[in-house]
XYZ file of C-alpha atoms in Angstrom:
753
model
C -29.222 -16.156 -4.757
C -25.990 -16.982 -2.943
C -22.604 -15.839 -4.177
C -19.902 -17.850 -2.382
C -17.284 -15.770 -0.624
C -13.653 -16.812 -0.625
C -12.201 -16.724 2.875
C -8.505 -17.403 2.607
C -7.582 -15.320 5.607
C -5.136 -15.929 8.436
C -6.858 -19.128 9.485
C -6.521 -20.586 6.009
C -2.924 -19.482 5.770
C -2.159 -21.209 9.031
C -4.105 -24.320 8.055
C -2.335 -24.583 4.697
C -0.462 -27.770 3.947
C 2.522 -25.658 2.911
C 5.528 -26.522 5.087
C 6.353 -22.813 5.235
C 2.911 -21.965 6.586
C 3.107 -24.713 9.180
C 6.577 -23.612 10.251
C 5.582 -19.994 10.535
C 2.472 -20.816 12.532
C 4.808 -22.365 15.096
C 6.960 -19.258 15.005
C 4.200 -16.704 15.350
C 2.716 -18.440 18.374
C 5.975 -17.710 20.228
C 6.194 -14.262 21.764
C 9.273 -12.430 20.520
C 11.683 -11.011 23.037
C 10.654 -7.765 24.687
C 12.438 -4.590 23.689
C 14.000 -4.459 27.149
C 15.429 -7.952 26.718
C 16.580 -7.191 23.191
C 18.292 -3.963 24.253
C 19.981 -5.691 27.164
C 21.523 -8.324 24.865
C 22.404 -5.706 22.251
C 24.158 -3.523 24.812
C 26.103 -6.499 26.104
C 27.067 -7.420 22.543
C 28.293 -3.996 21.491
C 30.744 -3.917 24.376
C 32.558 -6.866 22.834
C 32.745 -5.586 19.270
C 35.733 -3.953 17.663
C 35.364 -0.636 15.869
C 35.376 -2.331 12.472
C 32.772 -4.864 13.590
C 30.508 -2.056 14.762
C 30.933 -0.193 11.505
C 30.096 -3.315 9.548
C 26.678 -3.462 11.195
C 25.647 0.063 10.190
C 27.155 0.416 6.706
C 25.766 -1.361 3.662
C 28.008 -3.609 1.618
C 27.378 -1.752 -1.629
C 24.753 -1.823 -4.327
C 26.173 -4.913 -5.989
C 27.882 -6.481 -2.991
C 25.131 -8.779 -1.761
C 22.652 -11.420 -2.796
C 19.986 -9.014 -1.489
C 19.051 -5.463 -2.385
C 20.862 -4.389 0.779
C 23.000 -6.029 3.433
C 25.577 -5.410 6.154
C 28.884 -7.023 7.149
C 28.417 -9.033 10.343
C 31.240 -9.993 12.685
C 33.110 -13.054 11.437
C 32.927 -14.589 14.919
C 30.307 -15.535 17.441
C 29.875 -13.349 20.506
C 29.735 -15.025 23.906
C 27.206 -13.331 26.150
C 26.207 -14.008 29.744
C 23.114 -15.988 28.735
C 23.840 -17.157 25.198
C 26.221 -17.175 22.284
C 25.186 -14.801 19.537
C 26.033 -15.345 15.885
C 25.005 -12.396 13.743
C 24.353 -13.300 10.103
C 24.272 -10.973 7.124
C 21.048 -8.990 7.543
C 19.202 -9.161 4.240
C 17.053 -6.228 3.090
C 14.822 -6.695 0.054
C 12.083 -5.057 -1.976
C 9.267 -4.737 -2.211
C 6.037 -3.784 -0.529
C 3.888 -6.034 -2.779
C 6.149 -9.078 -2.914
C 9.747 -10.044 -3.461
C 11.468 -8.317 -6.358
C 14.399 -9.729 -8.352
C 13.507 -13.219 -7.141
C 11.912 -16.234 -8.813
C 9.291 -18.635 -7.423
C 7.452 -16.028 -5.380
C 3.951 -14.528 -5.403
C 3.072 -11.193 -7.011
C 0.726 -9.887 -4.315
C -1.839 -7.084 -4.701
C -0.469 -3.586 -4.244
C -0.920 -1.374 -1.200
C -3.597 0.719 -2.862
C -5.600 -2.440 -3.559
C -5.253 -3.604 0.021
C -6.618 -0.196 1.015
C -9.498 -0.612 -1.444
C -10.714 -3.641 0.481
C -11.312 -1.514 3.603
C -10.665 -4.834 5.349
C -8.307 -5.018 8.305
C -8.579 -8.799 8.066
C -7.195 -8.873 4.543
C -4.566 -6.212 5.217
C -3.163 -8.310 8.036
C -3.441 -11.599 6.141
C -1.534 -10.015 3.257
C 1.201 -8.943 5.698
C 1.487 -12.475 7.046
C 1.697 -13.994 3.568
C 4.278 -11.465 2.387
C 6.448 -12.184 5.404
C 6.166 -15.929 4.973
C 7.743 -15.609 1.555
C 10.368 -13.091 2.650
C 11.382 -15.285 5.551
C 11.473 -18.474 3.507
C 13.855 -16.750 1.078
C 16.113 -15.682 3.953
C 15.150 -11.984 3.960
C 15.304 -10.325 7.376
C 13.881 -6.914 6.475
C 10.770 -6.406 4.360
C 11.200 -2.982 2.775
C 7.659 -1.931 3.433
C 4.985 -1.041 3.966
C 5.031 2.248 2.094
C 2.787 4.838 3.716
C 3.319 7.885 1.562
C 0.137 9.933 1.499
C -1.300 10.393 -2.016
C -1.068 14.164 -1.881
C -1.750 14.344 -5.603
C -3.446 11.599 -7.658
C -0.669 11.631 -10.275
C 2.055 10.783 -7.733
C 4.194 8.043 -9.245
C 4.357 5.724 -6.246
C 0.918 6.381 -4.796
C -0.114 2.807 -5.636
C 2.451 1.396 -3.195
C 0.643 3.044 -0.291
C -2.968 3.469 0.800
C -4.174 6.739 -0.688
C -4.741 10.313 0.534
C -6.540 9.641 3.817
C -4.279 9.465 6.907
C -6.651 7.286 8.936
C -7.032 4.627 6.235
C -3.284 4.806 5.589
C -2.629 4.364 9.288
C -4.856 1.307 9.609
C -3.248 -0.210 6.496
C 0.212 0.421 7.953
C -0.733 -0.993 11.351
C -2.310 -4.188 10.064
C 0.448 -4.843 7.529
C 3.199 -4.440 10.103
C 1.469 -6.600 12.707
C 1.054 -9.297 10.041
C 4.632 -9.079 8.783
C 6.290 -9.053 12.193
C 4.110 -11.873 13.526
C 6.200 -14.106 11.258
C 9.485 -12.790 12.662
C 10.344 -10.544 9.710
C 11.256 -6.910 10.315
C 8.970 -4.373 8.681
C 10.475 -1.094 7.482
C 8.026 1.819 7.446
C 8.778 4.153 4.538
C 9.422 6.826 3.314
C 9.896 9.197 6.259
C 8.519 11.793 5.532
C 6.407 13.838 3.045
C 7.713 11.817 0.116
C 4.868 12.634 -2.241
C 6.117 13.030 -5.798
C 8.839 11.570 -8.025
C 9.933 14.620 -10.002
C 12.822 16.290 -8.133
C 12.547 13.802 -5.279
C 16.309 13.565 -4.755
C 16.487 17.083 -3.376
C 13.144 18.890 -3.293
C 12.092 20.339 0.032
C 8.612 19.484 1.272
C 7.771 22.374 3.570
C 4.990 21.333 5.926
C 3.615 23.136 8.969
C 3.629 21.315 12.284
C -0.108 20.647 12.537
C -0.342 19.308 8.987
C 2.706 17.154 9.609
C 1.175 15.513 12.651
C -2.393 15.103 11.429
C -1.644 13.967 7.862
C 1.869 12.705 7.131
C 2.925 11.548 10.589
C -0.337 9.700 11.323
C 0.486 6.418 9.499
C 4.004 6.400 10.972
C 2.484 6.950 14.393
C 0.280 3.903 13.804
C 3.368 1.993 12.669
C 4.937 2.633 16.047
C 1.718 1.396 17.655
C 2.292 -1.781 15.621
C 5.834 -2.091 17.067
C 7.618 -1.494 13.771
C 11.273 -2.548 13.799
C 12.717 -0.012 11.379
C 11.938 3.203 9.525
C 13.401 4.355 6.212
C 14.173 8.041 5.823
C 13.293 9.556 2.473
C 15.197 11.135 -0.416
C 13.527 14.514 -0.170
C 14.424 17.303 2.182
C 11.877 18.143 4.837
C 11.557 21.796 5.770
C 14.862 22.467 3.983
C 16.899 19.737 5.725
C 17.750 16.325 4.290
C 15.396 13.749 5.765
C 18.243 11.391 6.645
C 20.079 13.939 8.743
C 17.064 15.802 10.012
C 17.422 15.800 13.778
C 13.908 17.151 14.238
C 12.610 13.986 12.582
C 14.995 11.196 13.546
C 17.116 12.551 16.418
C 16.991 11.460 20.034
C 14.373 14.148 20.726
C 12.882 14.104 17.253
C 9.459 13.119 16.057
C 10.154 9.382 15.803
C 11.698 8.936 19.239
C 9.164 11.203 20.922
C 6.522 8.998 19.337
C 7.929 5.934 21.081
C 9.876 4.388 18.210
C 12.377 1.821 19.518
C 13.861 0.466 16.317
C 16.493 1.842 13.932
C 16.486 4.335 11.077
C 17.919 3.216 7.729
C 18.472 5.477 4.749
C 16.731 5.048 1.458
C 19.226 3.817 -1.108
C 21.544 6.754 -1.812
C 19.559 9.227 0.313
C 22.532 10.316 2.437
C 24.322 13.621 1.818
C 26.922 15.861 3.450
C 29.181 14.367 6.139
C 29.072 11.191 8.198
C 28.821 13.265 11.367
C 25.868 15.251 9.993
C 23.945 12.022 9.550
C 25.069 10.001 12.566
C 24.670 12.826 15.061
C 21.217 13.588 13.678
C 20.010 10.025 14.286
C 20.663 7.950 11.159
C 21.546 4.449 12.337
C 22.332 2.686 9.061
C 23.303 3.764 5.562
C 22.247 1.716 2.549
C 23.486 0.560 0.155
C 26.728 1.923 1.605
C 28.422 3.174 -1.535
C 27.985 6.260 -3.687
C 25.341 5.757 -6.388
C 25.296 9.123 -8.245
C 22.180 10.435 -6.485
C 23.955 10.261 -3.133
C 25.233 7.758 -0.603
C 28.692 6.640 0.407
C 28.682 8.954 3.409
C 29.312 6.261 6.005
C 31.133 4.008 3.568
C 34.606 4.425 2.115
C 35.932 5.167 5.577
C 33.675 8.157 6.143
C 32.096 7.049 9.410
C 35.283 5.422 10.682
C 37.199 8.636 10.178
C 34.460 10.639 11.900
C 34.666 8.345 14.937
C 38.453 8.382 15.027
C 38.646 12.180 15.029
C 35.803 12.529 17.498
C 33.180 14.089 15.217
C 30.989 11.083 16.026
C 31.426 9.780 19.548
C 31.895 6.105 20.323
C 28.758 6.391 22.458
C 26.755 7.529 19.412
C 28.148 4.711 17.270
C 27.336 2.199 20.008
C 23.758 3.467 20.155
C 23.430 3.058 16.389
C 24.673 -0.528 16.543
C 22.515 -1.344 19.560
C 19.342 -0.178 17.817
C 20.096 -2.339 14.773
C 20.849 -5.383 16.917
C 17.871 -4.809 19.219
C 15.420 -4.972 16.306
C 17.109 -8.144 15.033
C 16.861 -9.721 18.497
C 13.386 -8.410 19.261
C 12.010 -10.340 16.284
C 13.886 -13.507 17.270
C 16.007 -13.512 14.125
C 19.031 -14.860 15.986
C 17.482 -18.327 16.196
C 16.633 -20.774 13.373
C 16.270 -18.120 10.708
C 16.487 -19.421 7.121
C 19.657 -18.601 5.219
C 19.560 -16.435 2.089
C 18.812 -18.740 -0.833
C 18.515 -16.360 -3.805
C 20.671 -13.839 -5.638
C 19.116 -10.498 -6.537
C 22.086 -9.784 -8.790
C 20.824 -12.517 -11.104
C 17.056 -11.991 -11.120
C 16.560 -14.495 -13.933
C 17.256 -17.234 -11.388
C 20.549 -18.304 -12.939
C 23.796 -19.016 -11.114
C 24.640 -21.254 -8.218
C 23.581 -18.696 -5.594
C 19.972 -18.955 -6.739
C 18.853 -22.178 -5.125
C 15.473 -22.276 -6.869
C 13.455 -22.669 -3.670
C 9.765 -21.986 -4.242
C 8.023 -20.118 -1.444
C 4.673 -20.018 -3.198
C 1.682 -21.813 -1.752
C -1.932 -22.490 -2.619
C -2.928 -20.321 0.349
C -0.942 -17.355 -0.949
C -2.415 -17.723 -4.423
C -5.918 -17.913 -2.982
C -5.319 -14.877 -0.780
C -4.000 -12.879 -3.729
C -7.115 -13.798 -5.679
C -9.374 -12.949 -2.759
C -7.821 -9.513 -2.254
C -7.942 -8.898 -6.009
C -11.693 -9.480 -5.967
C -12.319 -7.732 -2.638
C -10.485 -4.625 -3.894
C -12.423 -4.393 -7.164
C -14.732 -1.384 -6.976
C -18.005 -1.590 -8.870
C -18.622 1.979 -10.021
C -21.608 1.439 -12.307
C -24.042 -1.421 -12.881
C -27.093 -0.873 -15.080
C -28.480 -4.363 -14.662
C -31.563 -5.688 -16.371
C -33.066 -9.101 -15.692
C -35.472 -11.645 -17.137
C -38.184 -10.679 -14.663
C -37.468 -6.984 -14.291
C -36.735 -7.552 -10.601
C -33.435 -7.945 -8.730
C -34.112 -11.664 -8.245
C -34.257 -12.329 -11.984
C -31.491 -13.674 -14.215
C -29.149 -11.028 -15.600
C -29.634 -10.049 -19.238
C -27.375 -6.998 -19.228
C -24.855 -5.757 -16.685
C -23.494 -7.754 -13.765
C -23.306 -10.434 -12.553
C -23.142 -12.110 -15.938
C -25.440 -15.113 -16.290
C -23.322 -17.683 -18.074
C -26.326 -19.429 -19.583
C -27.559 -16.232 -21.246
C -24.335 -14.921 -22.801
C -23.252 -16.826 -25.905
C -20.951 -14.376 -27.712
C -18.272 -12.358 -25.934
C -15.685 -9.845 -27.132
C -12.528 -9.233 -25.076
C -11.011 -5.931 -26.117
C -7.879 -4.046 -25.098
C -4.169 -4.522 -24.679
C -4.706 -4.624 -20.920
C -6.392 -8.039 -21.223
C -3.318 -9.847 -22.509
C -0.139 -11.291 -21.020
C 2.333 -8.551 -20.072
C 5.975 -8.475 -21.098
C 7.644 -11.162 -18.994
C 11.085 -10.057 -20.183
C 10.802 -6.480 -18.970
C 13.659 -4.965 -16.949
C 14.236 -5.422 -13.217
C 12.096 -2.379 -12.403
C 9.111 -3.515 -14.460
C 9.224 -0.425 -16.668
C 6.856 -1.796 -19.283
C 3.154 -1.419 -19.961
C 2.354 -3.572 -22.960
C -0.100 -6.034 -21.435
C -2.310 -6.239 -18.400
C -1.233 -3.842 -15.638
C -1.082 -5.597 -12.271
C 1.529 -3.456 -10.494
C 3.384 -0.192 -11.093
C 7.058 0.101 -11.933
C 10.128 0.725 -9.782
C 11.501 -0.844 -6.624
C 7.915 -1.567 -5.557
C 7.184 -3.800 -8.510
C 6.837 -7.539 -8.033
C 7.060 -10.858 -9.839
C 5.036 -11.485 -13.001
C 6.322 -15.053 -13.284
C 2.940 -16.581 -12.478
C 0.609 -13.813 -13.612
C -2.736 -14.930 -15.048
C -3.980 -12.259 -17.484
C -7.701 -11.618 -17.936
C -7.881 -13.178 -21.400
C -6.530 -16.499 -20.103
C -8.780 -16.573 -17.032
C -11.893 -15.652 -19.010
C -11.158 -18.179 -21.738
C -10.688 -20.937 -19.189
C -13.804 -20.013 -17.230
C -16.107 -19.629 -20.230
C -14.946 -22.825 -21.893
C -17.467 -23.989 -24.468
C -20.364 -22.027 -22.984
C -19.763 -19.061 -25.306
C -17.751 -17.986 -28.320
C -14.978 -15.504 -27.533
C -13.658 -12.994 -30.055
C -10.666 -10.912 -29.007
C -8.859 -7.755 -30.038
C -5.894 -7.566 -27.684
C -4.771 -4.100 -28.661
C -6.161 -0.603 -28.329
C -6.741 -0.346 -32.054
C -9.806 1.851 -32.529
C -10.950 -0.123 -35.563
C -10.181 -3.687 -34.502
C -11.816 -3.318 -31.072
C -15.256 -2.270 -32.327
C -15.060 -4.850 -35.104
C -14.604 -7.592 -32.524
C -17.399 -6.237 -30.304
C -20.076 -5.517 -32.888
C -23.266 -7.447 -32.246
C -21.882 -9.459 -29.313
C -23.944 -10.332 -26.256
C -21.169 -8.931 -24.065
C -18.045 -6.856 -24.662
C -15.460 -6.516 -21.901
C -13.015 -3.675 -22.473
C -9.783 -3.605 -20.472
C -7.983 -0.261 -20.140
C -5.229 1.009 -17.867
C -2.999 3.777 -16.557
C 0.397 3.203 -14.953
C 3.065 5.055 -12.976
C 6.113 4.264 -10.917
C 9.435 5.332 -9.521
C 11.722 8.028 -10.905
C 14.760 5.747 -10.635
C 17.553 6.971 -12.897
C 15.204 9.570 -14.399
C 13.577 6.769 -16.361
C 10.786 7.569 -18.811
C 8.039 5.025 -19.467
C 5.692 5.856 -22.331
C 6.456 9.535 -21.813
C 5.930 9.498 -18.032
C 8.837 10.049 -15.643
C 7.571 8.367 -12.498
C 4.617 10.652 -11.843
C 1.820 10.525 -14.395
C 1.590 13.428 -16.803
C -2.191 13.521 -16.524
C -5.205 11.502 -15.423
C -5.981 10.075 -18.842
C -6.133 6.377 -19.584
C -3.080 5.237 -21.528
C -3.104 4.350 -25.212
C -6.367 6.227 -25.900
C -8.249 3.902 -23.575
C -11.180 6.279 -23.226
C -11.595 6.461 -27.005
C -11.480 2.665 -27.154
C -14.326 2.389 -24.632
C -16.466 4.849 -26.587
C -15.793 3.055 -29.871
C -16.756 -0.337 -28.449
C -19.807 1.018 -26.618
C -21.019 2.486 -29.894
C -21.479 -1.042 -31.321
C -22.295 -3.151 -28.231
C -25.125 -2.300 -25.834
C -23.688 -4.478 -23.062
C -20.179 -3.085 -22.654
C -18.436 -3.803 -19.358
C -15.300 -1.761 -18.671
C -12.473 -2.925 -16.407
C -9.970 -0.262 -15.363
C -6.565 -1.311 -14.100
C -4.914 1.809 -12.752
C -2.533 3.147 -10.135
C -4.985 5.868 -9.116
C -7.832 8.090 -10.323
C -8.464 8.397 -14.062
C -10.941 10.384 -16.099
C -14.105 8.452 -16.848
C -16.270 10.736 -18.958
C -17.140 7.669 -21.037
C -18.755 5.933 -18.052
C -22.080 7.673 -18.658
C -22.415 6.204 -22.160
C -25.802 4.492 -22.376
C -24.237 1.261 -23.677
C -21.668 1.025 -20.882
C -23.578 -1.322 -18.616
C -20.941 -1.708 -15.887
C -17.625 -0.225 -14.784
C -15.172 -1.986 -12.484
C -12.179 -0.137 -11.069
C -9.789 -3.028 -10.422
C -6.647 -1.068 -9.505
C -3.346 -2.943 -9.498
C -4.389 -6.346 -8.160
C -1.286 -8.526 -8.503
C -0.686 -11.786 -10.305
C -4.214 -13.209 -9.932
C -5.643 -10.297 -11.872
C -7.491 -12.540 -14.332
C -9.137 -14.959 -11.902
C -10.119 -12.166 -9.513
C -11.914 -10.196 -12.228
C -13.680 -13.365 -13.418
C -14.937 -13.819 -9.850
C -16.526 -10.367 -9.962
C -17.907 -10.363 -13.506
C -19.552 -13.787 -13.246
C -20.654 -13.293 -9.641
C -18.581 -15.794 -7.712
C -17.814 -12.798 -5.469
C -20.222 -9.964 -4.766
C -18.098 -6.791 -5.079
C -17.302 -4.964 -1.856
C -14.301 -2.799 -2.812
C -14.406 0.908 -2.025
C -12.480 3.808 -3.529
C -9.572 4.867 -1.271
C -9.563 8.209 -3.118
C -12.011 10.357 -5.060
C -12.343 10.261 -8.846
C -12.986 13.824 -9.993
C -13.869 15.390 -13.324
C -10.663 17.436 -13.472
C -7.302 17.777 -11.741
C -8.129 21.119 -10.143
C -10.645 19.330 -7.909
C -7.760 17.862 -5.865
C -6.239 21.207 -4.876
C -2.583 20.153 -5.270
C -0.072 19.904 -8.098
C 2.956 17.888 -9.104
C 5.920 20.205 -9.637
C 7.357 19.103 -12.969
C 9.501 22.077 -13.973
C 11.953 23.910 -11.770
C 15.308 25.645 -11.931
C 16.993 23.324 -9.481
C 15.431 21.410 -6.633
C 12.191 23.168 -5.720
C 10.641 24.040 -2.397
C 7.094 22.725 -2.348
C 4.892 24.462 0.187
C 2.078 22.243 1.413
C -0.310 25.177 1.547
C -3.363 22.939 1.262
C -2.628 21.887 4.844
C -5.278 19.373 6.004
C -7.389 19.586 2.859
C -6.537 16.605 0.684
C -8.875 14.782 -1.680
C -12.418 14.580 -0.248
C -11.514 17.043 2.508
C -10.644 19.678 -0.093
C -13.640 18.841 -2.283
C -16.028 19.114 0.654
C -14.550 22.476 1.616
C -14.809 23.806 -1.939
C -18.250 22.359 -2.644
C -16.862 20.139 -5.419
C -18.849 17.029 -6.316
C -16.579 14.318 -7.725
C -17.720 11.782 -10.281
C -17.113 8.992 -7.765
C -16.435 9.930 -4.170
C -14.071 8.573 -1.535
C -15.392 5.337 -0.039
C -17.793 4.706 -2.932
C -18.474 1.210 -4.255
C -21.578 -0.630 -5.400
C -22.755 -4.150 -4.570
C -25.096 -6.587 -6.292
C -27.270 -6.313 -3.189
C -28.578 -3.455 -1.029
C -28.122 -2.618 2.640
C -30.036 -0.549 5.153
C -28.661 1.201 8.260
C -30.533 1.838 11.496
C -30.421 2.227 15.285
C -27.418 4.498 15.783
C -26.233 4.751 19.371
C -23.286 6.596 20.912
C -21.920 5.586 24.288
C -18.823 6.310 26.340
C -16.083 3.858 27.270
C -13.533 5.659 29.380
C -12.131 8.471 27.222
C -13.377 6.794 24.028
C -16.724 6.813 22.253
C -18.401 3.663 20.967
C -20.563 4.084 17.883
C -23.036 1.234 17.311
C -25.632 0.673 14.593
C -27.400 -2.072 12.682
C -26.899 -3.062 9.055
C -29.373 -5.297 7.220
C -28.995 -6.999 3.844
C -32.217 -5.948 2.115
C -31.397 -7.222 -1.360
C -31.403 -10.492 -3.287
C -27.747 -11.491 -2.907
C -25.479 -12.390 -0.043
C -22.839 -9.694 0.233
C -20.365 -7.665 2.227
C -21.020 -4.090 3.273
C -18.226 -1.665 4.170
C -19.733 0.829 6.636
C -17.672 3.957 7.175
C -17.757 6.339 10.085
C -16.783 9.981 9.652
C -16.335 12.528 12.402
C -17.165 16.210 12.310
C -15.207 18.068 14.978
C -16.426 21.276 16.649
C -16.189 24.323 14.410
C -13.561 25.839 16.677
C -11.199 22.961 15.885
C -10.432 24.216 12.386
C -10.744 20.713 10.947
C -12.190 19.546 7.609
C -15.960 19.054 7.574
C -15.689 15.278 7.870
C -12.713 12.999 8.549
C -12.678 9.213 8.364
C -12.451 7.625 11.805
C -13.755 4.083 11.332
C -14.687 1.344 8.891
C -15.610 -2.310 9.012
C -16.238 -5.366 6.828
C -19.672 -6.876 7.472
C -20.662 -10.129 5.757
C -24.428 -10.577 5.536
C -26.653 -13.219 4.000
C -29.921 -12.143 2.393
C -32.250 -10.861 5.098
C -29.574 -10.935 7.804
C -28.996 -8.045 10.234
C -25.821 -7.399 12.192
C -24.869 -4.906 14.874
C -21.648 -3.041 14.158
C -19.568 -1.210 16.743
C -16.739 1.221 16.101
C -14.619 2.915 18.739
C -13.201 6.418 18.465
C -10.234 6.946 20.753
C -9.509 10.265 22.403
C -6.573 10.855 20.062
C -8.881 10.288 17.097
C -11.095 13.051 18.477
C -8.129 15.359 18.978
C -6.185 17.898 16.975
C -2.474 18.641 17.144
C -2.074 21.735 19.287
C 1.123 23.427 18.146
C 1.702 25.702 21.175
C 1.475 22.861 23.683
C 2.981 20.289 21.300
C 0.288 17.798 22.254
C -2.931 16.171 21.089
C -5.851 18.138 22.479
C -9.517 17.246 22.297
C -11.395 20.421 21.364
C -14.438 21.429 23.391
C -17.821 21.495 21.740
C -20.159 19.229 19.826
C -18.871 16.353 17.706
C -21.003 14.987 14.882
C -20.900 11.341 13.861
C -21.722 10.378 10.277
C -22.202 6.714 9.369
C -22.725 5.552 5.825
C -21.531 3.791 2.687
C -19.210 6.600 1.484
C -18.262 10.177 2.307
C -21.336 11.340 0.338
C -23.729 8.487 1.153
C -24.415 9.169 4.828
C -27.187 7.014 6.307
C -27.068 7.851 10.034
C -26.105 10.983 11.966
C -25.611 11.573 15.671
C -23.664 13.814 18.028
C -21.967 13.914 21.396
């Protein structure tokens, strides 16, 4: 049996008939200016600017002073340089990491955690390209993303914006997203620097992290962002080791972590994350303050004459101010934004699309819709599938479980509030959960304008082939009544989280989740439906791990963890359930039986801003569980397929200072499919590392009976630990063990060097 695979990747994006895609293909084939060239022009420019013109380039125009979420005041004149004439436009900053926020006629892309669930560098990069195409076409210069905040605790409110608890996976997600975004000429902004890992108390808590943990866990994705040539970095709200992140010289100063790591762009504050004096921030390395005015939680340090006064009295030198301006201009020039860049054509102050500043330009395309659908399906993780067939063999037609055989299923129940259309009139932060959950809330939310909920997609797909009965609530009586005696019941449940914002509470949760339960008694709903239907398929839309004690119910035939998949949530889940796509998603975190299995906590209650000691050090998620001998319900990297794969012929060779790990994978089942092999490394005992750490993964498409050779390279840095005394990456001496398999627990091949 062949299950067609969608392949709307970079090639399809480029080949799209969309004028935007064609334009941007032309743009991305041109090499942007080198940093040296950009800095040369920026240095020449700053010499011709007045003090007020310089200040305008590093101070935001105010929270409500722009058509964008953030902006600056450019010089009102063109600057004549030795080789060109430079006109600097307003530089538009806009949310969010999963698509434009506060804007109409855009795509609601899958979230960061779903991109991570694909374990596909191809799709991570294609998503970055597509995001940037829309940002650019709307006139946005700076994409406020990607987020790369490590999921230190599974209840963290904004964990879904990033890529989970593993630094290597987070780093690859960050790298591929940034390369994709900046290939289109849009600046990426890596955020939130650094150790921004919970919402409660985020405006002043201190994350106290030792140097080795900092480098090996929280710095790793930012390090990979620099490898990707990121143009800007956003400093976080929280304090780091007792000092505000945005005036923390050890992080952002000329000899701080960022600059020592080779970062050549500029540092911008999170909105309102500046405190104390202008000189404290500028002299520590903060290049730009946004939004520029005071917004209760902070800000307004550079604005309202603060930075100008500091320069005039000598607390901030003109040389320092010039360097700040030069870094902002160099990033703008490095990405070629001084030439033929679209003008801003929307107004974030009127997100309903009204007013004459909203020009109503659609930046959507068929390619972007197809990519969103593809990632939605590729990120769906099949956790359970008790399939029975007409013949009793895998090649038979499905009677129970997945993939559903359309000709066999004649009565279907769709149960759960999460299946229906969400509230399209929610506020600008998306702080609602009264329909299907496709994205969390806060500044990282995205457009629901074109969302296709599961009930609509299923109804359209099924057509007249079956009778559909629905109960689009979590009513514990109505759901079972709809499902009783049906050939198939599909139950949709969810859990949501988001940003703290103005201490906003959504269904009793203030950013971070209160617990790992499904919302609205979702677990009870599953049990009630399963009690009356022996072919109950459960779809979980969630921002992170949830309890699934119900998954072992004998009548629950299949469980799909679909995450937060964006606007094509309905079509993408139809593709999985009815087998248009063979599932290949993998968990980017572990799903445990209780919260204690994660080894960390969210600090909810405190007398004032707390100090949070990261005493778990390197032991997050599966690393902690392995150390403690804890077996999760579903482990990191886990995900089932409709087919089976075998691994063989492991070889380990050297290539300079790197190691090349090669092996064969064969599709031994009855369906074409995609395997996601993962490579974990065990360092010598003397290294003091976790038992296994992720150091490679791939996406391998195989037809039935096909075998492919896979190669993964481990660089010397990926074999190294951060040595605090020498302040360097050091490869420990001793024996390294290589583990290759389908998850952290499902190891198929082992070798050593």
